[in-house]
PDB file of C-alpha atoms in Angstrom:
ATOM      1  CA  MET A   1     145.937  91.410-111.278  1.00 34.00           C
ATOM      2  CA  GLN A   2     145.030  91.038-113.670  1.00 38.00           C
ATOM      3  CA  LEU A   3     144.579  87.160-115.625  1.00 44.00           C
ATOM      4  CA  SER A   4     147.113  85.846-117.875  1.00 43.00           C
ATOM      5  CA  LYS A   5     145.825  86.261-121.613  1.00 43.00           C
ATOM      6  CA  THR A   6     148.095  83.264-122.345  1.00 45.00           C
ATOM      7  CA  ARG A   7     148.767  79.946-120.548  1.00 43.00           C
ATOM      8  CA  LYS A   8     151.874  79.358-121.151  1.00 49.00           C
ATOM      9  CA  ASP A   9     153.058  81.337-117.722  1.00 52.00           C
ATOM     10  CA  PHE A  10     152.183  78.400-116.990  1.00 52.00           C
ATOM     11  CA  LYS A  11     153.451  74.856-116.803  1.00 59.00           C
ATOM     12  CA  MET A  12     151.662  71.970-115.805  1.00 64.00           C
ATOM     13  CA  ILE A  13     148.582  73.202-115.014  1.00 78.00           C
ATOM     14  CA  SER A  14     144.726  72.978-116.088  1.00 82.00           C
ATOM     15  CA  ALA A  15     142.827  75.525-114.557  1.00 85.00           C
ATOM     16  CA  ARG A  16     142.203  78.442-117.856  1.00 87.00           C
ATOM     17  CA  ASN A  17     141.625  80.911-115.417  1.00 92.00           C
ATOM     18  CA  HIS A  18     144.989  83.099-113.807  1.00 87.00           C
ATOM     19  CA  PHE A  19     144.582  86.550-112.352  1.00 82.00           C
ATOM     20  CA  HIS A  20     148.100  87.747-110.951  1.00 87.00           C
ATOM     21  CA  GLY A  21     148.733  90.302-109.263  1.00 89.00           C
ATOM     22  CA  ASN A  22     148.676  92.181-105.211  1.00 94.00           C
ATOM     23  CA  VAL A  23     146.807  90.357-102.580  1.00 96.00           C
ATOM     24  CA  LYS A  24     144.858  94.000-100.866  1.00 97.00           C
ATOM     25  CA  GLU A  25     144.195  92.422 -97.532  1.00 97.00           C
ATOM     26  CA  ILE A  26     143.934  89.346 -95.526  1.00 97.00           C
ATOM     27  CA  ARG A  27     141.064  88.527 -93.030  1.00 97.00           C
ATOM     28  CA  LYS A  28     142.365  84.686 -90.396  1.00 96.00           C
ATOM     29  CA  GLY A  29     140.201  82.526 -88.910  1.00 96.00           C
ATOM     30  CA  ALA A  30     141.087  80.095 -86.419  1.00 96.00           C
ATOM     31  CA  VAL A  31     140.997  77.193 -90.048  1.00 96.00           C
ATOM     32  CA  ASN A  32     140.417  78.895 -92.389  1.00 97.00           C
ATOM     33  CA  GLY A  33     141.416  82.893 -93.327  1.00 97.00           C
ATOM     34  CA  ILE A  34     139.769  85.218 -96.922  1.00 97.00           C
ATOM     35  CA  VAL A  35     142.232  87.025 -98.897  1.00 97.00           C
ATOM     36  CA  LYS A  36     141.440  89.232-101.503  1.00 96.00           C
ATOM     37  CA  LEU A  37     143.984  89.975-104.009  1.00 94.00           C
ATOM     38  CA  GLU A  38     143.224  93.576-106.778  1.00 92.00           C
ATOM     39  CA  THR A  39     144.027  94.162-110.498  1.00 83.00           C
ATOM     40  CA  PRO A  40     145.168  96.445-112.011  1.00 80.00           C
ATOM     41  CA  GLY A  41     142.311  96.730-113.637  1.00 84.00           C
ATOM     42  CA  GLY A  42     140.219  97.364-110.100  1.00 87.00           C
ATOM     43  CA  ASN A  43     138.181  94.235-110.415  1.00 88.00           C
ATOM     44  CA  THR A  44     138.963  92.366-106.522  1.00 92.00           C
ATOM     45  CA  VAL A  45     138.660  88.266-106.085  1.00 94.00           C
ATOM     46  CA  SER A  46     138.394  86.726-102.646  1.00 96.00           C
ATOM     47  CA  SER A  47     139.580  83.333-102.179  1.00 96.00           C
ATOM     48  CA  THR A  48     138.145  81.361 -98.770  1.00 97.00           C
ATOM     49  CA  ILE A  49     141.580  78.904 -97.537  1.00 96.00           C
ATOM     50  CA  SER A  50     143.618  77.394 -95.090  1.00 96.00           C
ATOM     51  CA  MET A  51     145.892  79.497 -92.520  1.00 97.00           C
ATOM     52  CA  GLU A  52     147.955  76.925 -93.360  1.00 96.00           C
ATOM     53  CA  ALA A  53     148.447  77.785 -96.785  1.00 95.00           C
ATOM     54  CA  ILE A  54     148.519  81.044 -96.247  1.00 96.00           C
ATOM     55  CA  GLU A  55     151.829  80.737 -93.566  1.00 95.00           C
ATOM     56  CA  ASP A  56     153.378  78.232 -96.398  1.00 94.00           C
ATOM     57  CA  LEU A  57     152.583  80.668 -99.340  1.00 94.00           C
ATOM     58  CA  LYS A  58     153.985  84.030 -96.656  1.00 95.00           C
ATOM     59  CA  LEU A  59     150.894  85.961 -97.689  1.00 96.00           C
ATOM     60  CA  ALA A  60     150.149  89.520 -97.112  1.00 96.00           C
ATOM     61  CA  GLU A  61     149.342  92.905 -97.846  1.00 96.00           C
ATOM     62  CA  GLY A  62     151.028  94.059-100.906  1.00 96.00           C
ATOM     63  CA  LYS A  63     152.639  90.598-101.738  1.00 96.00           C
ATOM     64  CA  LYS A  64     151.856  89.564-105.643  1.00 95.00           C
ATOM     65  CA  ALA A  65     149.795  86.125-106.050  1.00 93.00           C
ATOM     66  CA  CYS A  66     148.540  84.123-109.062  1.00 90.00           C
ATOM     67  CA  ILE A  67     144.300  82.929-108.092  1.00 89.00           C
ATOM     68  CA  PHE A  68     143.359  80.025-110.419  1.00 93.00           C
ATOM     69  CA  VAL A  69     140.320  79.086-111.033  1.00 94.00           C
ATOM     70  CA  LYS A  70     138.546  75.883-112.972  1.00 95.00           C
ATOM     71  CA  ALA A  71     136.595  77.090-116.316  1.00 95.00           C
ATOM     72  CA  THR A  72     134.377  73.944-114.542  1.00 95.00           C
ATOM     73  CA  GLU A  73     133.293  76.750-111.557  1.00 96.00           C
ATOM     74  CA  VAL A  74     132.288  79.684-113.141  1.00 97.00           C
ATOM     75  CA  MET A  75     128.485  80.447-112.986  1.00 97.00           C
ATOM     76  CA  LEU A  76     127.258  83.320-115.606  1.00 97.00           C
ATOM     77  CA  ALA A  77     124.213  85.262-114.908  1.00 96.00           C
ATOM     78  CA  ASN A  78     122.917  88.173-117.207  1.00 94.00           C
ATOM     79  CA  GLU A  79     123.062  90.493-113.221  1.00 91.00           C
ATOM     80  CA  ASN A  80     124.720  91.183-109.820  1.00 87.00           C
ATOM     81  CA  LEU A  81     123.054  88.856-107.959  1.00 91.00           C
ATOM     82  CA  LYS A  82     122.372  89.279-104.436  1.00 93.00           C
ATOM     83  CA  ILE A  83     123.545  85.977-103.772  1.00 94.00           C
ATOM     84  CA  SER A  84     126.631  84.647-100.655  1.00 93.00           C
ATOM     85  CA  ALA A  85     129.175  84.343-104.165  1.00 93.00           C
ATOM     86  CA  ARG A  86     131.416  86.974-103.648  1.00 90.00           C
ATOM     87  CA  ASN A  87     133.606  86.866-106.602  1.00 95.00           C
ATOM     88  CA  GLN A  88     131.211  88.804-109.844  1.00 95.00           C
ATOM     89  CA  TRP A  89     131.952  90.458-112.616  1.00 94.00           C
ATOM     90  CA  LYS A  90     130.764  92.242-115.994  1.00 95.00           C
ATOM     91  CA  GLY A  91     131.499  91.672-118.702  1.00 96.00           C
ATOM     92  CA  THR A  92     130.748  91.527-122.694  1.00 97.00           C
ATOM     93  CA  VAL A  93     130.713  87.732-124.340  1.00 98.00           C
ATOM     94  CA  LYS A  94     133.409  88.189-126.759  1.00 98.00           C
ATOM     95  CA  GLU A  95     133.140  83.984-127.392  1.00 97.00           C
ATOM     96  CA  ILE A  96     131.072  80.932-127.558  1.00 98.00           C
ATOM     97  CA  GLN A  97     132.342  77.602-128.514  1.00 97.00           C
ATOM     98  CA  GLU A  98     129.581  74.582-128.624  1.00 97.00           C
ATOM     99  CA  GLY A  99     129.734  71.653-128.586  1.00 95.00           C
ATOM    100  CA  ALA A 100     127.404  68.059-128.166  1.00 96.00           C
ATOM    101  CA  VAL A 101     126.221  69.147-124.899  1.00 96.00           C
ATOM    102  CA  ASN A 102     127.945  72.565-123.405  1.00 97.00           C
ATOM    103  CA  ALA A 103     128.947  75.227-124.565  1.00 97.00           C
ATOM    104  CA  ILE A 104     132.646  76.930-123.240  1.00 97.00           C
ATOM    105  CA  VAL A 105     131.683  80.722-122.773  1.00 98.00           C
ATOM    106  CA  LYS A 106     134.676  83.851-122.731  1.00 97.00           C
ATOM    107  CA  LEU A 107     133.692  86.483-121.336  1.00 97.00           C
ATOM    108  CA  GLU A 108     135.873  90.165-121.005  1.00 95.00           C
ATOM    109  CA  ILE A 109     135.637  91.480-117.839  1.00 93.00           C
ATOM    110  CA  GLU A 110     138.167  93.725-118.171  1.00 87.00           C
ATOM    111  CA  GLU A 111     140.322  95.169-121.402  1.00 86.00           C
ATOM    112  CA  GLY A 112     142.802  92.126-123.045  1.00 83.00           C
ATOM    113  CA  VAL A 113     141.529  90.004-119.740  1.00 87.00           C
ATOM    114  CA  THR A 114     139.185  87.780-120.211  1.00 93.00           C
ATOM    115  CA  ILE A 115     137.321  84.792-117.746  1.00 96.00           C
ATOM    116  CA  THR A 116     136.348  81.305-119.577  1.00 97.00           C
ATOM    117  CA  SER A 117     133.134  79.567-118.003  1.00 97.00           C
ATOM    118  CA  THR A 118     131.995  75.771-118.488  1.00 97.00           C
ATOM    119  CA  ILE A 119     128.681  76.176-118.733  1.00 97.00           C
ATOM    120  CA  SER A 120     125.234  73.819-120.566  1.00 97.00           C
ATOM    121  CA  LEU A 121     124.612  74.724-124.526  1.00 96.00           C
ATOM    122  CA  GLU A 122     120.278  74.401-121.927  1.00 96.00           C
ATOM    123  CA  ALA A 123     122.295  77.442-119.658  1.00 97.00           C
ATOM    124  CA  VAL A 124     123.779  79.835-122.770  1.00 97.00           C
ATOM    125  CA  LYS A 125     119.809  79.543-124.436  1.00 96.00           C
ATOM    126  CA  ASP A 126     117.793  80.102-121.219  1.00 96.00           C
ATOM    127  CA  LEU A 127     120.145  83.237-120.394  1.00 96.00           C
ATOM    128  CA  GLY A 128     120.516  83.978-124.229  1.00 96.00           C
ATOM    129  CA  LEU A 129     123.794  84.822-124.867  1.00 97.00           C
ATOM    130  CA  THR A 130     125.846  85.495-127.546  1.00 97.00           C
ATOM    131  CA  VAL A 131     128.784  87.631-128.911  1.00 98.00           C
ATOM    132  CA  GLY A 132     128.106  90.712-127.504  1.00 97.00           C
ATOM    133  CA  ALA A 133     126.093  90.548-124.096  1.00 97.00           C
ATOM    134  CA  LYS A 134     126.291  91.591-121.298  1.00 97.00           C
ATOM    135  CA  ALA A 135     126.698  88.768-118.431  1.00 97.00           C
ATOM    136  CA  VAL A 136     128.825  87.927-114.823  1.00 97.00           C
ATOM    137  CA  ALA A 137     130.587  86.069-114.104  1.00 97.00           C
ATOM    138  CA  ILE A 138     130.526  84.005-110.086  1.00 97.00           C
ATOM    139  CA  VAL A 139     132.504  82.145-108.465  1.00 97.00           C
ATOM    140  CA  LYS A 140     132.617  81.462-104.685  1.00 96.00           C
ATOM    141  CA  SER A 141     135.743  82.551-102.900  1.00 95.00           C
ATOM    142  CA  THR A 142     136.356  78.505-101.964  1.00 95.00           C
ATOM    143  CA  SER A 143     136.538  77.751-105.729  1.00 95.00           C
ATOM    144  CA  VAL A 144     138.940  79.959-106.468  1.00 94.00           C
ATOM    145  CA  MET A 145     142.844  78.249-105.825  1.00 93.00           C
ATOM    146  CA  LEU A 146     146.198  80.943-104.922  1.00 91.00           C
ATOM    147  CA  GLY A 147     149.291  80.032-105.778  1.00 88.00           C
ATOM    148  CA  GLU A 148     152.603  82.197-106.534  1.00 81.00           C
ATOM    149  CA  GLU A 149     154.129  84.304-108.248  1.00 75.00           C
TER     150      GLU A 149
END
């Protein structure tokens, strides 16, 4: 599984971050389940979704699936944190587009694979983010949407 390098694979979606890969594990609960996908580069992505969605998508170990994450759901840090957010990917800042209040930060987490985060300019400055800096993208598993590939 890996992030799309372009959004051309999907006709109508606003989420900037698209992961493709194979279901590695499914932990089923009474109402929700945790689905883990693995990227070709070895990154694991956890998604907490309803059991109904798991059944509707016919998810099973080894099946190909897509993950979608809005850029506004991607937090950035200077290092891995001991927090409840399951998805943490180390990378290098490749681009920062500054706006009046927010910035779009692109972090390369695998060769040729980036994850995009929309954060405040204040956060960019507080974290000392610059092109070439190391950072960690963090996403709660409840913010990860799944789809069929």
